[in-house]
PDB file of C-alpha atoms in Angstrom:
ATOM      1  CA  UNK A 169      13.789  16.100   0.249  1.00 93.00           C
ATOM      2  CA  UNK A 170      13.265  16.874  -3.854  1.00 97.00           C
ATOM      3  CA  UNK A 171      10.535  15.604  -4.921  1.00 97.00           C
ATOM      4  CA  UNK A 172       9.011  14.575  -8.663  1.00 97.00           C
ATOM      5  CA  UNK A 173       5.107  14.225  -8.847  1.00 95.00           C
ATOM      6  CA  UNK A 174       4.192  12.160 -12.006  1.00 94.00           C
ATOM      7  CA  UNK A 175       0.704  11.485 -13.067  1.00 92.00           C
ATOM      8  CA  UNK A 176      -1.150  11.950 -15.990  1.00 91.00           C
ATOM      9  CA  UNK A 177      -3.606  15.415 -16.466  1.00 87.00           C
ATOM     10  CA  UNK A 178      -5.890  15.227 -14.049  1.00 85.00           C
ATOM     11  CA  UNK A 179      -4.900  13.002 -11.649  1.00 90.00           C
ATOM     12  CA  UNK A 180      -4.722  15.032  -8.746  1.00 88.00           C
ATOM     13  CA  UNK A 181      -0.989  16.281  -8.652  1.00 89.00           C
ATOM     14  CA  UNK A 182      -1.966  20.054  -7.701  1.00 85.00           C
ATOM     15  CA  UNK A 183      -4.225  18.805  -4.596  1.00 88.00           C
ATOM     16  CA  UNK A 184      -1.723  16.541  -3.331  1.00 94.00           C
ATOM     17  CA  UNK A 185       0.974  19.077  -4.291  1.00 93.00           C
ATOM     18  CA  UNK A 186      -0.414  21.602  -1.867  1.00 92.00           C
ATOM     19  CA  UNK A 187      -0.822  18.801   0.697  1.00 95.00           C
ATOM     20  CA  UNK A 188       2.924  17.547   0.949  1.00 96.00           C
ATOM     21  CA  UNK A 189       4.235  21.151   0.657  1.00 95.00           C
ATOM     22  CA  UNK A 190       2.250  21.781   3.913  1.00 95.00           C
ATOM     23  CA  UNK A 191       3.103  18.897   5.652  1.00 96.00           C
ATOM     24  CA  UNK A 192       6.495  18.518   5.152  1.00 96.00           C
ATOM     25  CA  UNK A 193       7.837  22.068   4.654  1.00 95.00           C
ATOM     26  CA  UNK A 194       9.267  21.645   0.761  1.00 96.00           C
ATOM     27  CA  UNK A 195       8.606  24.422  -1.914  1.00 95.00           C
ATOM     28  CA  UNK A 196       5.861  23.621  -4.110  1.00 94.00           C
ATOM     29  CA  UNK A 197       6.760  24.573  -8.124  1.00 92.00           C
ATOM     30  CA  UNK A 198       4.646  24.286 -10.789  1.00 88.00           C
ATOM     31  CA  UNK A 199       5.515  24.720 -14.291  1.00 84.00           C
ATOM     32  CA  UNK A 200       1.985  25.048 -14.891  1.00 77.00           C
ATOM     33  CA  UNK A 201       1.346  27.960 -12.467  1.00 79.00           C
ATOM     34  CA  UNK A 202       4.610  30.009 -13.554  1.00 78.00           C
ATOM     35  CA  UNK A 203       3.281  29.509 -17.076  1.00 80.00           C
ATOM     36  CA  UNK A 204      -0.441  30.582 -16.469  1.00 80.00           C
ATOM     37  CA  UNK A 205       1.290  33.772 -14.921  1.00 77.00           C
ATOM     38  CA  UNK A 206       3.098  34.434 -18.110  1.00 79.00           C
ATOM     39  CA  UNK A 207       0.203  33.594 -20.338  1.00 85.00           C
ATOM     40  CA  UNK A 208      -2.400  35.985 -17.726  1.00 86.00           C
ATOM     41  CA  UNK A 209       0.796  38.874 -18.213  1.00 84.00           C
ATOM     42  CA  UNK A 210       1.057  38.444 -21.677  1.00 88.00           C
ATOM     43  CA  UNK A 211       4.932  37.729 -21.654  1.00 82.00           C
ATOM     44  CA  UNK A 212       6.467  36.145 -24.470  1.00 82.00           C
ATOM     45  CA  UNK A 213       7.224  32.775 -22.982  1.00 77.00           C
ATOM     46  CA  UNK A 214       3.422  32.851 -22.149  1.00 81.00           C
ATOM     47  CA  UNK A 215       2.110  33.651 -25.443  1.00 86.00           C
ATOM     48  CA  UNK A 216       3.965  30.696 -26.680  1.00 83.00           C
ATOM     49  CA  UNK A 217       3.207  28.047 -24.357  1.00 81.00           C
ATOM     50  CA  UNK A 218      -0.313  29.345 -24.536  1.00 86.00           C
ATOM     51  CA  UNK A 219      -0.252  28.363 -28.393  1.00 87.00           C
ATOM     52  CA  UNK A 220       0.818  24.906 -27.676  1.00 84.00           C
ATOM     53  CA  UNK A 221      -1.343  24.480 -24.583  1.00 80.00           C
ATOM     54  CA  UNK A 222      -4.697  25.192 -26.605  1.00 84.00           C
ATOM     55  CA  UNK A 223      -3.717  22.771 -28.295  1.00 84.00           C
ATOM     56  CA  UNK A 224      -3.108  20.292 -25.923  1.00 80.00           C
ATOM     57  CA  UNK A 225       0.941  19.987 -26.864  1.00 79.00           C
ATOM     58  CA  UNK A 226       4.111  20.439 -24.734  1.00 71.00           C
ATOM     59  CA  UNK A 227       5.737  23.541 -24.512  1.00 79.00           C
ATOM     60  CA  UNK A 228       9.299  23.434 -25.646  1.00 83.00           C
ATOM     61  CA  UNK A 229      11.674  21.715 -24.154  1.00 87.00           C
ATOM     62  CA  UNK A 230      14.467  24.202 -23.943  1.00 84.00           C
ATOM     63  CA  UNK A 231      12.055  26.849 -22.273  1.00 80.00           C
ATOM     64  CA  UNK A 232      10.218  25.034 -19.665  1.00 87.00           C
ATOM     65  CA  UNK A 233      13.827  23.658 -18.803  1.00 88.00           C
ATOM     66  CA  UNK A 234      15.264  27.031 -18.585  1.00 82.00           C
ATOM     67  CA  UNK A 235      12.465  28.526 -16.247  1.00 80.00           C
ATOM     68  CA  UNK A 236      13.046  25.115 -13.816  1.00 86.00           C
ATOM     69  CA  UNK A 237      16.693  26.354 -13.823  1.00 86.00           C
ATOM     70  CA  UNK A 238      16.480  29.624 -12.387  1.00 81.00           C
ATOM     71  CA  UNK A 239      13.563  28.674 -10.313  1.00 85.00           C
ATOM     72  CA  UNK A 240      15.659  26.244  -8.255  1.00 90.00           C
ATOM     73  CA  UNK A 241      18.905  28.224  -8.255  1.00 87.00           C
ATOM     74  CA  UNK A 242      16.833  30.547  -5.653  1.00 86.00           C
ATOM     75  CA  UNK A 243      17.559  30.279  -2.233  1.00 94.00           C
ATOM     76  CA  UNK A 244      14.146  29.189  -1.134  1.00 93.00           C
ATOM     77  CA  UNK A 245      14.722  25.649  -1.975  1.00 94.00           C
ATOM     78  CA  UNK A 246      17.518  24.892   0.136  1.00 94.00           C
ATOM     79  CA  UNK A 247      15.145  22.865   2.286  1.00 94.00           C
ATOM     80  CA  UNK A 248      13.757  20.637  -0.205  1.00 96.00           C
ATOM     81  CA  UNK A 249      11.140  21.681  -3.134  1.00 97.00           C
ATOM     82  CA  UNK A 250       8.406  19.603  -4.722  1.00 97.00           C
ATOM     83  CA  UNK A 251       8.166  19.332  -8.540  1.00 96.00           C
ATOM     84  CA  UNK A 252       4.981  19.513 -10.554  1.00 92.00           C
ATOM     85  CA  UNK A 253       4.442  19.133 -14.152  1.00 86.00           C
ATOM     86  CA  UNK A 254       8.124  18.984 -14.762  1.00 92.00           C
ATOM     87  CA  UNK A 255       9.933  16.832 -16.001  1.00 94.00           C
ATOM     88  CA  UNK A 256       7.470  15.642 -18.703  1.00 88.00           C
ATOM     89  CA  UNK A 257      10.125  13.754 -21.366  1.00 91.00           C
ATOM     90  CA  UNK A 258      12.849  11.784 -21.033  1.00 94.00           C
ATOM     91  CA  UNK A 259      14.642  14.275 -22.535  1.00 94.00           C
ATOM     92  CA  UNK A 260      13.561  16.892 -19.505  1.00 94.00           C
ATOM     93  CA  UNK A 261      14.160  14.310 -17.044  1.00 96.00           C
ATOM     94  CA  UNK A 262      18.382  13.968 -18.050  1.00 96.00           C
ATOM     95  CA  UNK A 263      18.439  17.681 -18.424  1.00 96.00           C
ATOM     96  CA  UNK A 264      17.334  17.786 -14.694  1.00 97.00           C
ATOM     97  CA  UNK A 265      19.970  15.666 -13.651  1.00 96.00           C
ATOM     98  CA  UNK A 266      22.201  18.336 -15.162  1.00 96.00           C
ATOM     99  CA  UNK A 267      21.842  21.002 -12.053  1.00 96.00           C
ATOM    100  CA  UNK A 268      19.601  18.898  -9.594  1.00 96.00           C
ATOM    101  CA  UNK A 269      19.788  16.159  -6.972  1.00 95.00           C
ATOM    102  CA  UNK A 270      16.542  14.387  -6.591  1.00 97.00           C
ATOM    103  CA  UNK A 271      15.320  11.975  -3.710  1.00 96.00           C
ATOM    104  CA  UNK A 272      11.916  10.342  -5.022  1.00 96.00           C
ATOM    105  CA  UNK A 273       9.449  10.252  -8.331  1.00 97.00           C
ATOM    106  CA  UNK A 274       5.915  10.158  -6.915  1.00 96.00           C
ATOM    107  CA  UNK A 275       3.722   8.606  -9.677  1.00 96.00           C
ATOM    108  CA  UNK A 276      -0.387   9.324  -9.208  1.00 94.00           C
ATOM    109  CA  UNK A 277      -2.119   6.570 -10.700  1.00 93.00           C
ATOM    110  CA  UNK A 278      -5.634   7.146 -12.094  1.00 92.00           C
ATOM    111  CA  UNK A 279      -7.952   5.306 -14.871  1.00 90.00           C
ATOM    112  CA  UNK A 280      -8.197   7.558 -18.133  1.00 90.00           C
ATOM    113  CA  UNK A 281     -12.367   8.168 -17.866  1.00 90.00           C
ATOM    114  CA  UNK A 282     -12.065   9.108 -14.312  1.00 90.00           C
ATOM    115  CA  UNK A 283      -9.226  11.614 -15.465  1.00 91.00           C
ATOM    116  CA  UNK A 284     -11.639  12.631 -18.532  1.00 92.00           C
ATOM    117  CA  UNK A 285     -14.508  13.434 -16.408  1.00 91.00           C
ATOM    118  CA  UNK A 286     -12.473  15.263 -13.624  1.00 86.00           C
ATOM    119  CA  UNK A 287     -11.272  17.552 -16.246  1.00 90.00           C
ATOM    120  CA  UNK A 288     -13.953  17.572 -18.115  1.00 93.00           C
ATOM    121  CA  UNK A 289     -16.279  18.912 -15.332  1.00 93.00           C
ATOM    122  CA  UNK A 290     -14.105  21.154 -13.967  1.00 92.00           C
ATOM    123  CA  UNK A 291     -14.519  24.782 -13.203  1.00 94.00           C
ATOM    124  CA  UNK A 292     -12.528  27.418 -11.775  1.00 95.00           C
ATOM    125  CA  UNK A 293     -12.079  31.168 -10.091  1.00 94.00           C
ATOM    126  CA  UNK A 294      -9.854  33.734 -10.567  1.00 92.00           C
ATOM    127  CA  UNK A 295      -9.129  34.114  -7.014  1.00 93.00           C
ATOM    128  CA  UNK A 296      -7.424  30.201  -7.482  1.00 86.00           C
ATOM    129  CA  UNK A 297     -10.664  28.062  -6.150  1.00 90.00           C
ATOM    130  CA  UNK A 298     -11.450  24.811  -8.022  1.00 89.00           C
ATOM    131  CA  UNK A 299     -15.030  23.179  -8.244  1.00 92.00           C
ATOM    132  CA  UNK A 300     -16.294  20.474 -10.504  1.00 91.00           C
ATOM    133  CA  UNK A 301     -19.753  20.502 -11.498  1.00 93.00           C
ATOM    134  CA  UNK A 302     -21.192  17.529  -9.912  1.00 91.00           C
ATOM    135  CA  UNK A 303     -20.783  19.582  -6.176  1.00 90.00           C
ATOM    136  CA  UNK A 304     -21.792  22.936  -7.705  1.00 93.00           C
ATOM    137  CA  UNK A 305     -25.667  21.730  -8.034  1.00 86.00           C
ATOM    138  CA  UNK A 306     -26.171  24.913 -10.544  1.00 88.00           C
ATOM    139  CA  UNK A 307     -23.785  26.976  -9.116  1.00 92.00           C
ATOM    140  CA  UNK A 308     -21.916  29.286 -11.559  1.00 94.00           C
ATOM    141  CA  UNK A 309     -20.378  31.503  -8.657  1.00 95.00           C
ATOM    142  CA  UNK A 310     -17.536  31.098  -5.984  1.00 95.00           C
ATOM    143  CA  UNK A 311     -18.043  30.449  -2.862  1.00 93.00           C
ATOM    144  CA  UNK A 312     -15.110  31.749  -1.624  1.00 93.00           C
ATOM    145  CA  UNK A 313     -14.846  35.435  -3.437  1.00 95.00           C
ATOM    146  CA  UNK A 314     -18.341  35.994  -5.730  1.00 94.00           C
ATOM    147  CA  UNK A 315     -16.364  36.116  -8.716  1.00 95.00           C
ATOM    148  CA  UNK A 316     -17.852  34.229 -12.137  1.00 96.00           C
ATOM    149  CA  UNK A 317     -16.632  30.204 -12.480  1.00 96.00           C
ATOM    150  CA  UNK A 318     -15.218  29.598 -15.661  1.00 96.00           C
ATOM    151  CA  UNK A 319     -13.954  26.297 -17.428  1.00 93.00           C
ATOM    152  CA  UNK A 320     -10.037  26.669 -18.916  1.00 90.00           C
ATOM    153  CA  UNK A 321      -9.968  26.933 -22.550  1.00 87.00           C
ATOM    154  CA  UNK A 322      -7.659  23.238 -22.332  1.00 86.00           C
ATOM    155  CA  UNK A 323     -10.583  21.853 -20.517  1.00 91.00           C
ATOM    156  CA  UNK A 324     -12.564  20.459 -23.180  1.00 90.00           C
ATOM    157  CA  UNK A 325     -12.485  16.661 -23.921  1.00 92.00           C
ATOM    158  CA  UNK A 326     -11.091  17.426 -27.435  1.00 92.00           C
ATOM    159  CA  UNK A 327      -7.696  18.681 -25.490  1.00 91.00           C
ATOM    160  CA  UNK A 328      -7.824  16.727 -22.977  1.00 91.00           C
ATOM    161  CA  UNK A 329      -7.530  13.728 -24.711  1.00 92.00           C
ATOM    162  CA  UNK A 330      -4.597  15.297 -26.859  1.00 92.00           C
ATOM    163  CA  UNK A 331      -3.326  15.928 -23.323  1.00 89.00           C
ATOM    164  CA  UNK A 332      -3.518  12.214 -22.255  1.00 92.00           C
ATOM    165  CA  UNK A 333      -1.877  10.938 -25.549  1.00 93.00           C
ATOM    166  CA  UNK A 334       0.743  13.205 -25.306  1.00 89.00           C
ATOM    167  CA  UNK A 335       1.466  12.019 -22.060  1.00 91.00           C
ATOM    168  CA  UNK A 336       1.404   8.264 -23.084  1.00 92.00           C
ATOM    169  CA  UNK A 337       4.113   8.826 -25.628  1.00 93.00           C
ATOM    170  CA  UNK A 338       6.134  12.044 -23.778  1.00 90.00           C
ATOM    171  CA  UNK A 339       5.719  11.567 -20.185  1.00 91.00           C
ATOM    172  CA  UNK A 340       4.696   7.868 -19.086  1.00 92.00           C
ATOM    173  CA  UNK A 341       8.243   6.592 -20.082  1.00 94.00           C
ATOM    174  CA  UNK A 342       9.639   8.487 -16.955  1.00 96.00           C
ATOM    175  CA  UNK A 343       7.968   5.852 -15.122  1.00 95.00           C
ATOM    176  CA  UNK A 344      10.392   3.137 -15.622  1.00 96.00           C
ATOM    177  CA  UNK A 345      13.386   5.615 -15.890  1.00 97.00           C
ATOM    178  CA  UNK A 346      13.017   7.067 -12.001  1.00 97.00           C
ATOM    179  CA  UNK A 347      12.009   2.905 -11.689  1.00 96.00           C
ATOM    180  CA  UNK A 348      15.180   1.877 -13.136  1.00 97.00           C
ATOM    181  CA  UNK A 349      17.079   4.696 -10.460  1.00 96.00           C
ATOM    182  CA  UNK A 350      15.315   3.352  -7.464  1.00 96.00           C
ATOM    183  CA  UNK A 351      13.445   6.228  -6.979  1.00 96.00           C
ATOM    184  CA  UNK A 352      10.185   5.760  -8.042  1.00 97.00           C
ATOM    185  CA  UNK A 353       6.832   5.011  -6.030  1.00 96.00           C
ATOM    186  CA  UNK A 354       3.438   4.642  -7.018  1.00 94.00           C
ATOM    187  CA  UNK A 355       0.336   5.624  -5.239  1.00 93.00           C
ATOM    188  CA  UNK A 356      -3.076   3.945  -7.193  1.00 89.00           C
ATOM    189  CA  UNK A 357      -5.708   6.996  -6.767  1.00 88.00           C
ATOM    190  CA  UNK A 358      -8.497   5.365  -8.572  1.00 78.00           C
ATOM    191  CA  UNK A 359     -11.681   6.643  -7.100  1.00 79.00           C
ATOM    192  CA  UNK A 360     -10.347   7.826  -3.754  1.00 89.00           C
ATOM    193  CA  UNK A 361     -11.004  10.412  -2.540  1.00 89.00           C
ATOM    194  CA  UNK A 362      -7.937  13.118  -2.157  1.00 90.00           C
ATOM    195  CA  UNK A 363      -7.782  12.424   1.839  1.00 94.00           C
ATOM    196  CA  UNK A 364      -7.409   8.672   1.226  1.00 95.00           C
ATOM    197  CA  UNK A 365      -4.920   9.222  -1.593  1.00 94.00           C
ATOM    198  CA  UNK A 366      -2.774  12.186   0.740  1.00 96.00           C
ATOM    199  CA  UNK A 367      -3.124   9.201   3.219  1.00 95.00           C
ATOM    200  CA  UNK A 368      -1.442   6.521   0.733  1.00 95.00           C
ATOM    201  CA  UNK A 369       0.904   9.536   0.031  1.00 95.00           C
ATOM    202  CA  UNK A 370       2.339  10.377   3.580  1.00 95.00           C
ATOM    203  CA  UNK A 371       2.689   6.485   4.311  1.00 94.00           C
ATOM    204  CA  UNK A 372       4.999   6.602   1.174  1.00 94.00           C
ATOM    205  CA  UNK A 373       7.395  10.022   1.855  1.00 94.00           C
ATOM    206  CA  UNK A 374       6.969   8.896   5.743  1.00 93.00           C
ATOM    207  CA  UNK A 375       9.197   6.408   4.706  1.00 85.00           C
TER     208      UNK A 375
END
C-alpha cells in the first residue's frame, strides 16, 4: 500500500504518520525530516531549503522531487511506504506519477486557528520529542532526555500563516486531483484528539 498524507501545517500528519507506519508495516518518508537533516549537516540542498523555509515558502520543485526519487528507488519500500509532505503542487503530484504507483491520498482536515495555535505553541527536543505549551505547565526541559525545549525558527505565527497560504494556493488543489482519481479520503480532525483521529484513520486504510 503507497500512501499520500495531505493536510495543511499542523494538522497532525507526523503523529498519524508514525501511527500507520506502525500498524501497517509501510515506510514512513518525510520530506521534511530528510530536509531538517540536510539543513542540521549543513549540505547544500539544506542551506537552500532552509532559506525558503524561514520564510515560510516551498522548496523547489525540481529538488524536493529529486530527493523523493532516489528515496523510493531503495529497496526498503517494496512493501509499501507512506508519504509525508510530498507532493505539495500539482505540479509535484504529475511528476510522482512519473516513477510511482500510488493506492490512496489521505487528506487531514483541521480548522486554520486550531492549526495556528498547535504550531504556534509548539516546542521541541533535539532528541525528536514534541510538547506544546499548554501540557508543559512551565516546563522548558524534556522529559524524555534533559535536553533544553526549543520552538523552530518556522514556528512563529508570522510563518505560519505564510505556511497556510501557501498551502491554499500550492497544495489544497491536490485535493480534488487524487478526488478526481478515486483515490482520495478525508478524515475531519477538528479537535480530536490524535487517538480518535488514528481511530477515523484505521477505519479508512482498513478498508
Amino acid at each position: 500500500m503507497n500512501i499520500i498524507l495531505l493536510g495543511a501545517p499542523g494538522a497532525g500528519k507526523g503523529t498519524q504518520a508514525t501511527r500507520i507506519a506502525q500498524k501497517y508495516g509501510v515506510i514512513h518518508i518525510s520530506t521534511g525530516d530528510m530536509f531538517r537533516s540536510n539543513i542540521k549537516e549543513g549540505t547544500e540542498i539544506g542551506k537552500l531549503a532552509k532559506s525558503y523555509i524561514d520564510a515560510g515558502k516551498l522548496v523547489p520543485d525540481a529538488v524536493t522531487c529529486d530527493i523523493v526519487k532516489d528515496r523510493l528507488s531503495k529497496a526498503d519500500v517494496i512493501g509499501g511506504y507512506l508519504l509525508d509532505g510530498f507532493p505539495r503542487s500539482l505540479f509535484q503530484a504529475e511528476e510522482l506519477g512519473k516513477f510511482a504507483d500510488i493506492d490512496l491520498c489521505l487528506n487531514l482536515e483541521v480548522d486554520t486557528a486550531l492549526i495556528m495555535d498547535r504550531i504556534c505553541g509548539r516546542r521541541v527536543c533535539s532528541c525528536g520529542e514534541t510538547y506544546h505549551v499548554s501540557t508543559l505547565k512551565g516546563e522548558t526541559t524534556c522529559a524524555k532526555c534533559g535536553n533544553e525545549l526549543y520552538r523552530r525558527d518556522d514556528d512563529n505565527p508570522e510563518t505560519v500563516k505564510a505556511r497556510l497560504d501557501t498551502y491554499n494556493v500550492m497544495t489544497a488543489p491536490l485535493i480534488a486531483y487524487y478526488a478526481a482519481q478515486n483515490k482520495l479520503a478525508t478524515v475531519v480532525c477538528g479537535n480530536k484528539t490524535p487517538d480518535e483521529v488514528f481511530e477515523a484513520v484505521c477505519a479508512v486504510l482498513d478498508k
